Coordinates of C-alpha atoms and ligand atoms in Angstrom, one line a residue:
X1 CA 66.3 222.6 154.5
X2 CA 62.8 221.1 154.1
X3 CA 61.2 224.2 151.5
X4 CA 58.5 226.0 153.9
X5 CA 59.7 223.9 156.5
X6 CA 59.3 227.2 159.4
X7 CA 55.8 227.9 157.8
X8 CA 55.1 224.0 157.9
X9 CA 56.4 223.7 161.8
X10 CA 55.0 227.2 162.9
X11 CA 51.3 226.4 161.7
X12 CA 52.0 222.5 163.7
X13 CA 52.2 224.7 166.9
X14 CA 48.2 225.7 166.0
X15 CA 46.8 223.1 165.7
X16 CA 48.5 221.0 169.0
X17 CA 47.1 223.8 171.1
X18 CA 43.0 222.7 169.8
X19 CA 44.2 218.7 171.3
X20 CA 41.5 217.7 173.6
X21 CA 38.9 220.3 173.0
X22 CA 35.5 219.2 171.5
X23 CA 34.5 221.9 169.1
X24 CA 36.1 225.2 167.8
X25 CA 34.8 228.1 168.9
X26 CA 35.7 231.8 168.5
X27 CA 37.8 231.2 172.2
X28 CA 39.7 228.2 171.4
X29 CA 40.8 229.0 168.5
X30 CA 42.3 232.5 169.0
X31 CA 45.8 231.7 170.2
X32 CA 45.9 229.2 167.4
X33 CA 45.4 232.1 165.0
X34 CA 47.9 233.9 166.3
X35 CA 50.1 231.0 166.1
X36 CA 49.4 231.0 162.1
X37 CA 49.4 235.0 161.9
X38 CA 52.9 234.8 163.2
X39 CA 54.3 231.8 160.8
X40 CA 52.6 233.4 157.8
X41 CA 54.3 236.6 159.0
X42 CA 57.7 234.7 159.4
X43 CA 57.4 232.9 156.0
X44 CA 57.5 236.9 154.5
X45 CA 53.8 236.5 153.2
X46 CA 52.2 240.4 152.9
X47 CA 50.5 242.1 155.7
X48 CA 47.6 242.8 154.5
X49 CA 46.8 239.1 152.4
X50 CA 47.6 237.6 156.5
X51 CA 45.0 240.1 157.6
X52 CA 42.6 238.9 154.8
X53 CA 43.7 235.1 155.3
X54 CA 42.9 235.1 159.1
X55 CA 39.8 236.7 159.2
X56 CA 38.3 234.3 156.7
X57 CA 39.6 231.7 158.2
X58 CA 38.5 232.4 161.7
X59 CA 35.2 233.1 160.1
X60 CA 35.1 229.4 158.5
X61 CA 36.1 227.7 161.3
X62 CA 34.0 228.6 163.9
X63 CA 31.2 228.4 161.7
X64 CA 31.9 224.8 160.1
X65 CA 29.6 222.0 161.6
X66 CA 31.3 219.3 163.6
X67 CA 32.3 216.3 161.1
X68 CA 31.7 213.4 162.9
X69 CA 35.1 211.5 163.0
X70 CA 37.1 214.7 162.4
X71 CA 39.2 216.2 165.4
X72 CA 38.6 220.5 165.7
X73 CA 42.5 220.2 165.1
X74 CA 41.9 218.4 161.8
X75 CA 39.1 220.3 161.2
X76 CA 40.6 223.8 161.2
X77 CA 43.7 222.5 159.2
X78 CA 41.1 221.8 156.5
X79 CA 39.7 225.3 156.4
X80 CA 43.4 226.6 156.4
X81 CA 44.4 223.9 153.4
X82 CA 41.3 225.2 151.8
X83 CA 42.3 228.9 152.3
X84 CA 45.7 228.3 151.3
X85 CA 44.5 226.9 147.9
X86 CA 41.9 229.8 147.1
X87 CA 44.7 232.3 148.5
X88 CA 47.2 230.9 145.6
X89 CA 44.1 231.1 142.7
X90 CA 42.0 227.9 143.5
X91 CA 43.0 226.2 140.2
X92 CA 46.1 225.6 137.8
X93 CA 47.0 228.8 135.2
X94 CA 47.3 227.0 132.1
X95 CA 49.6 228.3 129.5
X96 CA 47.2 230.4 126.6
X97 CA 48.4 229.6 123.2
X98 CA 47.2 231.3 119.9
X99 CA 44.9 230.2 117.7
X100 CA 47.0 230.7 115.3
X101 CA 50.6 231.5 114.1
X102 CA 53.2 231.2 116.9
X103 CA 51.9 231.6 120.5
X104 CA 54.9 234.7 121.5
X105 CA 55.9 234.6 125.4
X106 CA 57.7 237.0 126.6
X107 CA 60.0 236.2 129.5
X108 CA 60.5 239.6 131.7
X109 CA 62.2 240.0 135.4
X110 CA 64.9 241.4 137.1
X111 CA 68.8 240.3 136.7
X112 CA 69.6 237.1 138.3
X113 CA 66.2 235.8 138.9
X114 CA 66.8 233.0 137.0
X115 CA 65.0 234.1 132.9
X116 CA 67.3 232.3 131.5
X117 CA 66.7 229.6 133.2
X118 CA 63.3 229.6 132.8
X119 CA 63.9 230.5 129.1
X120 CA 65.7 226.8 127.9
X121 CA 63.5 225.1 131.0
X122 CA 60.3 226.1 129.6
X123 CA 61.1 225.1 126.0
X124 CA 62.0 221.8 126.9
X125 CA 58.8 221.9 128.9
X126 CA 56.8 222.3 125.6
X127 CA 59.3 220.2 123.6
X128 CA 58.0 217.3 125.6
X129 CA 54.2 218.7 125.4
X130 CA 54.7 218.2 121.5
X131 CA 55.2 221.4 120.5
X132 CA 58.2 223.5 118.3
X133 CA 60.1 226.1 119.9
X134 CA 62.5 229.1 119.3
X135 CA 64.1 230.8 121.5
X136 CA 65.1 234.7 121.3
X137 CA 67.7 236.2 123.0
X138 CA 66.2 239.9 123.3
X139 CA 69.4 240.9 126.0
X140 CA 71.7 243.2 124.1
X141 CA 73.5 244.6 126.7
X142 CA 75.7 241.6 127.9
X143 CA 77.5 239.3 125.2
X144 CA 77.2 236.5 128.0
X145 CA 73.6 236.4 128.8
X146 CA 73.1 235.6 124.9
X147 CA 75.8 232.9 125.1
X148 CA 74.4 231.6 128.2
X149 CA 71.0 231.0 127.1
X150 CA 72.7 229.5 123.5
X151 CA 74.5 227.3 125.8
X152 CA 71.0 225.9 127.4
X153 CA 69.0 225.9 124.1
X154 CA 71.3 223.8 122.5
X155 CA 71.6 221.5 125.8
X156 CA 67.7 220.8 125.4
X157 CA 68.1 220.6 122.0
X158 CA 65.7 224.3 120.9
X159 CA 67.1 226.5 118.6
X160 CA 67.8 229.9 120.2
X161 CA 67.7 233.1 117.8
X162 CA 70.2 236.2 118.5
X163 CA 71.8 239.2 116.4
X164 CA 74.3 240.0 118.6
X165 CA 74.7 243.0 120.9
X166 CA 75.1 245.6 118.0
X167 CA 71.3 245.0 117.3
X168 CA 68.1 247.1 118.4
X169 CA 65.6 245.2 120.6
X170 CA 63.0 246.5 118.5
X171 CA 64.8 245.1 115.4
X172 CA 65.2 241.9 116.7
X173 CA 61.4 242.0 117.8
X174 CA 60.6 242.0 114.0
X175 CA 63.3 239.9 113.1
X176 CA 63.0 236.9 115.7
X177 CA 59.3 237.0 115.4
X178 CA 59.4 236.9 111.2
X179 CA 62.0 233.7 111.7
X180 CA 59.7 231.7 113.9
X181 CA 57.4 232.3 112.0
X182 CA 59.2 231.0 108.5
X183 CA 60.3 228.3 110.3
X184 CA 56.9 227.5 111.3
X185 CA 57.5 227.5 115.3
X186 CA 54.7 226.6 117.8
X187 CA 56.2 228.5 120.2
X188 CA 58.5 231.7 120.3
X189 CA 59.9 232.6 123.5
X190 CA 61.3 235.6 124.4
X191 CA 64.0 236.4 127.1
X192 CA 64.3 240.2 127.4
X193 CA 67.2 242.0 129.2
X194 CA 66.7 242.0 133.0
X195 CA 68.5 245.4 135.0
X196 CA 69.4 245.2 138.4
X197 CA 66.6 247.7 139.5
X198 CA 63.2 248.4 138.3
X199 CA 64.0 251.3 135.8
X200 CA 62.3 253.5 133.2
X201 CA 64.6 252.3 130.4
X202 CA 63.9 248.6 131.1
X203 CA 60.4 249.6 131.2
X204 CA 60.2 251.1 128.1
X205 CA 62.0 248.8 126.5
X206 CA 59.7 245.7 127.3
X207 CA 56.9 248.3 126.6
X208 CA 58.6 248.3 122.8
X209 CA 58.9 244.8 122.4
X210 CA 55.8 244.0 123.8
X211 CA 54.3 246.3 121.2
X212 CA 56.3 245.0 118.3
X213 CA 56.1 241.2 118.9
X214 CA 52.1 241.2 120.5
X215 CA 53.1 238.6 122.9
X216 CA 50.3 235.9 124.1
X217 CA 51.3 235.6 127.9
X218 CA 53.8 238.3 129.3
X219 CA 55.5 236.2 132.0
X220 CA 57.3 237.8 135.2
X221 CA 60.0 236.0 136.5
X222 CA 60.5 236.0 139.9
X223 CA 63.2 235.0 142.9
X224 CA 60.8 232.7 145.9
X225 CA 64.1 234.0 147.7
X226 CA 62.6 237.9 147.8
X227 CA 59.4 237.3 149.5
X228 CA 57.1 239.4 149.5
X229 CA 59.1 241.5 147.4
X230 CA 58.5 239.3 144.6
X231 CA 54.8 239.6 144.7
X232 CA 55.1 243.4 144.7
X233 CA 57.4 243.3 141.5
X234 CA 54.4 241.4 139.9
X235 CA 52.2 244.1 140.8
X236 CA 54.3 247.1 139.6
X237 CA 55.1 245.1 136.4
X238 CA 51.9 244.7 135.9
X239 CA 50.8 248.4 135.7
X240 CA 53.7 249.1 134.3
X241 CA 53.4 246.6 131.2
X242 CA 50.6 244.7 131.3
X243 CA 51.2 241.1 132.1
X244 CA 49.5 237.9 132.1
X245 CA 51.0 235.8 135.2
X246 CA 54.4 234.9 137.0
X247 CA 56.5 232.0 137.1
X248 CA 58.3 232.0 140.2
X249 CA 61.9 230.6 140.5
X250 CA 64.6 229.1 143.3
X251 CA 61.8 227.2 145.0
X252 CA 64.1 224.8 146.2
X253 CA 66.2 227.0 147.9
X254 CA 65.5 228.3 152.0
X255 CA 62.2 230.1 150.3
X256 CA 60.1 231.0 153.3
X257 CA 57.3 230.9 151.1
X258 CA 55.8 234.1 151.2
X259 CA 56.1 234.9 147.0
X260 CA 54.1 231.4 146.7
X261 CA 51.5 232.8 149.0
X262 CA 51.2 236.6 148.0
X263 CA 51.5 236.6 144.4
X264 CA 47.7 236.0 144.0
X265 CA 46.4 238.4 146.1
X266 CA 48.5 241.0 145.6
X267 CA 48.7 241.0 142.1
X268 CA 45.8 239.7 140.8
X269 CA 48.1 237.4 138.6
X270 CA 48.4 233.8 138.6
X271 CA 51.7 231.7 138.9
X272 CA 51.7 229.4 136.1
X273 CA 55.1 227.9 136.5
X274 CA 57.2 227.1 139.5
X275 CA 61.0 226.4 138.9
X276 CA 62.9 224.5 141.5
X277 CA 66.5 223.8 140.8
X278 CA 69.1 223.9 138.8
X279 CA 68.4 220.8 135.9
X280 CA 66.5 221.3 133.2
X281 CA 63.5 219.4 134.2
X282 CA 63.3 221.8 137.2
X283 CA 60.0 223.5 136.1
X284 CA 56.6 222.5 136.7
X285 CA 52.9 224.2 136.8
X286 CA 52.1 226.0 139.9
X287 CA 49.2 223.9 141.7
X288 CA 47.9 225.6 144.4
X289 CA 46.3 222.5 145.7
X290 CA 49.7 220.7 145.9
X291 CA 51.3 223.8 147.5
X292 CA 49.3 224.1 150.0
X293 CA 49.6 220.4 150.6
X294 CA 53.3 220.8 151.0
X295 CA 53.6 223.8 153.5
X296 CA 50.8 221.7 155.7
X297 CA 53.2 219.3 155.6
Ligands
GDP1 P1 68.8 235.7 134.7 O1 69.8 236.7 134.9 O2 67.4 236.2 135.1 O3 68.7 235.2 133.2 O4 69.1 234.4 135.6 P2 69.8 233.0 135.3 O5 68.8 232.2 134.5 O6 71.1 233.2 134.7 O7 69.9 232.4 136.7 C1 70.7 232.9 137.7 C2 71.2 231.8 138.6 O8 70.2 231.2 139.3 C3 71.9 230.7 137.9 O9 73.0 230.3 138.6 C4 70.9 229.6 137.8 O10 71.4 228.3 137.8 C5 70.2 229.8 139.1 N1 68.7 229.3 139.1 C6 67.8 229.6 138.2 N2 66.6 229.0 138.5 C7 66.9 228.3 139.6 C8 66.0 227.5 140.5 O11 64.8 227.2 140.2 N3 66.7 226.9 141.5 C9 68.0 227.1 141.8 N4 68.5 226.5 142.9 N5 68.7 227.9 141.1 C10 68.2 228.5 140.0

C-alpha cells in the first residue's frame, strides 16, 4: 500500500468538491473541511492538533487573495501543503553534535519499535557523513538484543561496545563512554533496554544513564504503526527524561500517518530521522516539506 495513501485520497475528495467555483469563501469551502477533518481523523492524527490544523487553515484560505492562474482548488491545497509543513516543524531538525569530545546519543523507546534498527542504521548514516562511530549496547536484560545489534554493527562495518548481561547499565555508562572516548570516536551511540510498557524501572534507568553518560540528543524511537500513540509516548518521555527529538520508524509499512503529523504539536519535539524499511540505508532526515508533499500526493 501507497504510505498515506487514505490520507492522500481522503483530502483528493476536498478539493474536487471547490471544481468550478470562482473564489473560496467561508461557504464553499466548509464541506471540504470536513472532508480533510475526517481523513486527518482517519489517518490517527490527534484531536486536538486537527482542531488547531482546520481552523488555521479555514482562516488562510478564505482570507488568501485570488492568484491569478491558480484554481480555489489549487489554491486551498497550497494553504493545506503549507499547514502541513509548519504542522511537522517548518524546517529539517539537524542532528546537534558537541563541540567537543564525542557527541553521546542516546537511543530510547519501547520494545520492538525498531532501536536497534535505528541503532546500526544511524551509524552508517554518520559513517557516510565522515564521522567515527561506536555503538553501545546498554540492554542487559536480553542476551539477544546485544547480539542483534553486534550482528548489525559489524554488517555496517561500526564497532559495537557491550559487557554482557552480568553488567550494571550505570557501569557500562562509564565504561562505554570512557572507550569511545580512548578510541577517539565522533560519535557514541547508545541503545538502551526498551520494556514492553512505559514503566518506572525503565524510567529510572534511562534517567541513570542519561545522567552518567550527559548525552547530546536523547532520541525517542517510535512505531509510525501506533499513531497517535506514538506522538503521546514522545510527550510522556519527554517529561519524564527530558529529550531532544524523535526518530520515527516502520514508515513504509500501512502507517496512516498520524505519528508524522502529531509529533510536533503535541510534543513540542522535532522528528529528526524517519526510518523506512528494513536495509540499512533505510533512514533519512525527517523533511517536513517533503512529507507534506507526499501525503498531498
Ligand atoms: P527494538 O526492539 O526496538 O530494538 O526493535 P528492532 O530494531 O529489533 O526492530 C524490530 C523489528 O522491526 C525488526 O524485525 C526490524 O527489522 C523491524 N524494523 C525496524 N525498523 C523498521 C522500518 O523502518 N521498517 C520496517 N518495515 N521494519 C522495521
Amino acid at each position: 500500500a501507497e504510505m498515506f495513501g487514505q490520507l492522500t485520497t481522503g483530502l483528493e475528495s476536498a478539493w474536487n468538491k471547490l471544481r468550478g467555483v470562482d473564489v473560496l469563501t467561508k461557504e464553499n469551502i466548509a464541506e471540504p473541511m470536513r472532508d480533510i477533518r475526517r481523513a486527518l481523523l482517519e489517518a490517527d492524527v490527534s484531536l486536538p492538533v486537527v482542531r488547531r490544523f482546520i481552523e488555521s487553515v479555514s482562516e488562510k484560505a478564505v482570507g488568501t487573495d485570488v492568484i491569478r492562474g491558480v484554481s480555489p482548488d489549487q489554491q486551498l491545497v497550497k494553504v493545506v501543503n503549507d499547514e502541513l509543513v509548519q504542522l511537522m516543524g517548518g524546517e529539517v531538525s539537524d542532528l546537534v553534535f558537541a563541540k567537543s569530545g564525542p557527541t553521546v546519543i542516546l537511543l530510547a523507546g519501547l520494545q520492538g519499535v525498531g532501536k536497534t534498527t535505528v541503532c546500526a542504521k544511524l551509524a552508517l548514516y554518520l559513517k557516510k557523513m565522515g564521522k567515527s562511530c561506536m555503538l553501545v549496547a546498554a540492554d542487559v536484560y536480553r542476551p539477544a538484543a546485544i547480539d542483534q545489534l553486534t550482528i548489525l554493527g559489524k554488517k555496517v562495518g561500526v564497532p559495537v561496545y557491550s559487557e554482557g548481561t552480568d553488567a550494571k547499565p550505570s557501569q557500562i555508562a562509564k565504561n562505554g563512554l570512557k572507550e569511545a572516548k580512548s578510541q577517539k570516536k565522533d560519535v557514541n551511540c547508545w541503545k538502551t533496554a526498551g520494556h514492553t510498557l512505559v514503566d518506572k524501572a525503565m524510567m529510572s534507568e534511562l534517567k541513570e544513564v542519561k545522567k552518567a553518560v550527559n548525552p547530546t540528543e536523547v532520541l525517542l524511537v517510535v512505531d509510525a504503526m501506533t499513531g497517535q500513540e506514538a506522538a503521546g509516548l514522545v510527550s510522556s518521555f519527554n517529561d519524564e527524561i527530558g529529550i531532544t527529538g524523535a526518530i520515527l520508524t516502520k514508515l513504509d509499512g500501512d502507517s496512516r500517518g498520524g505519528a508524522a503529523l502529531s509529533v510536533k504539536e503535541v510534543s513540542g519535539k522535532p522528528i529528526k530521522f524517519v526510518g523506512q524499511g528494513e536495509r540499512m540505508e533505510d533512514l533519512e532526515p525527517f523533511y517536513p516539506d517533503r512529507m507534506a508533499q507526499r501525503i498531498l500526493g
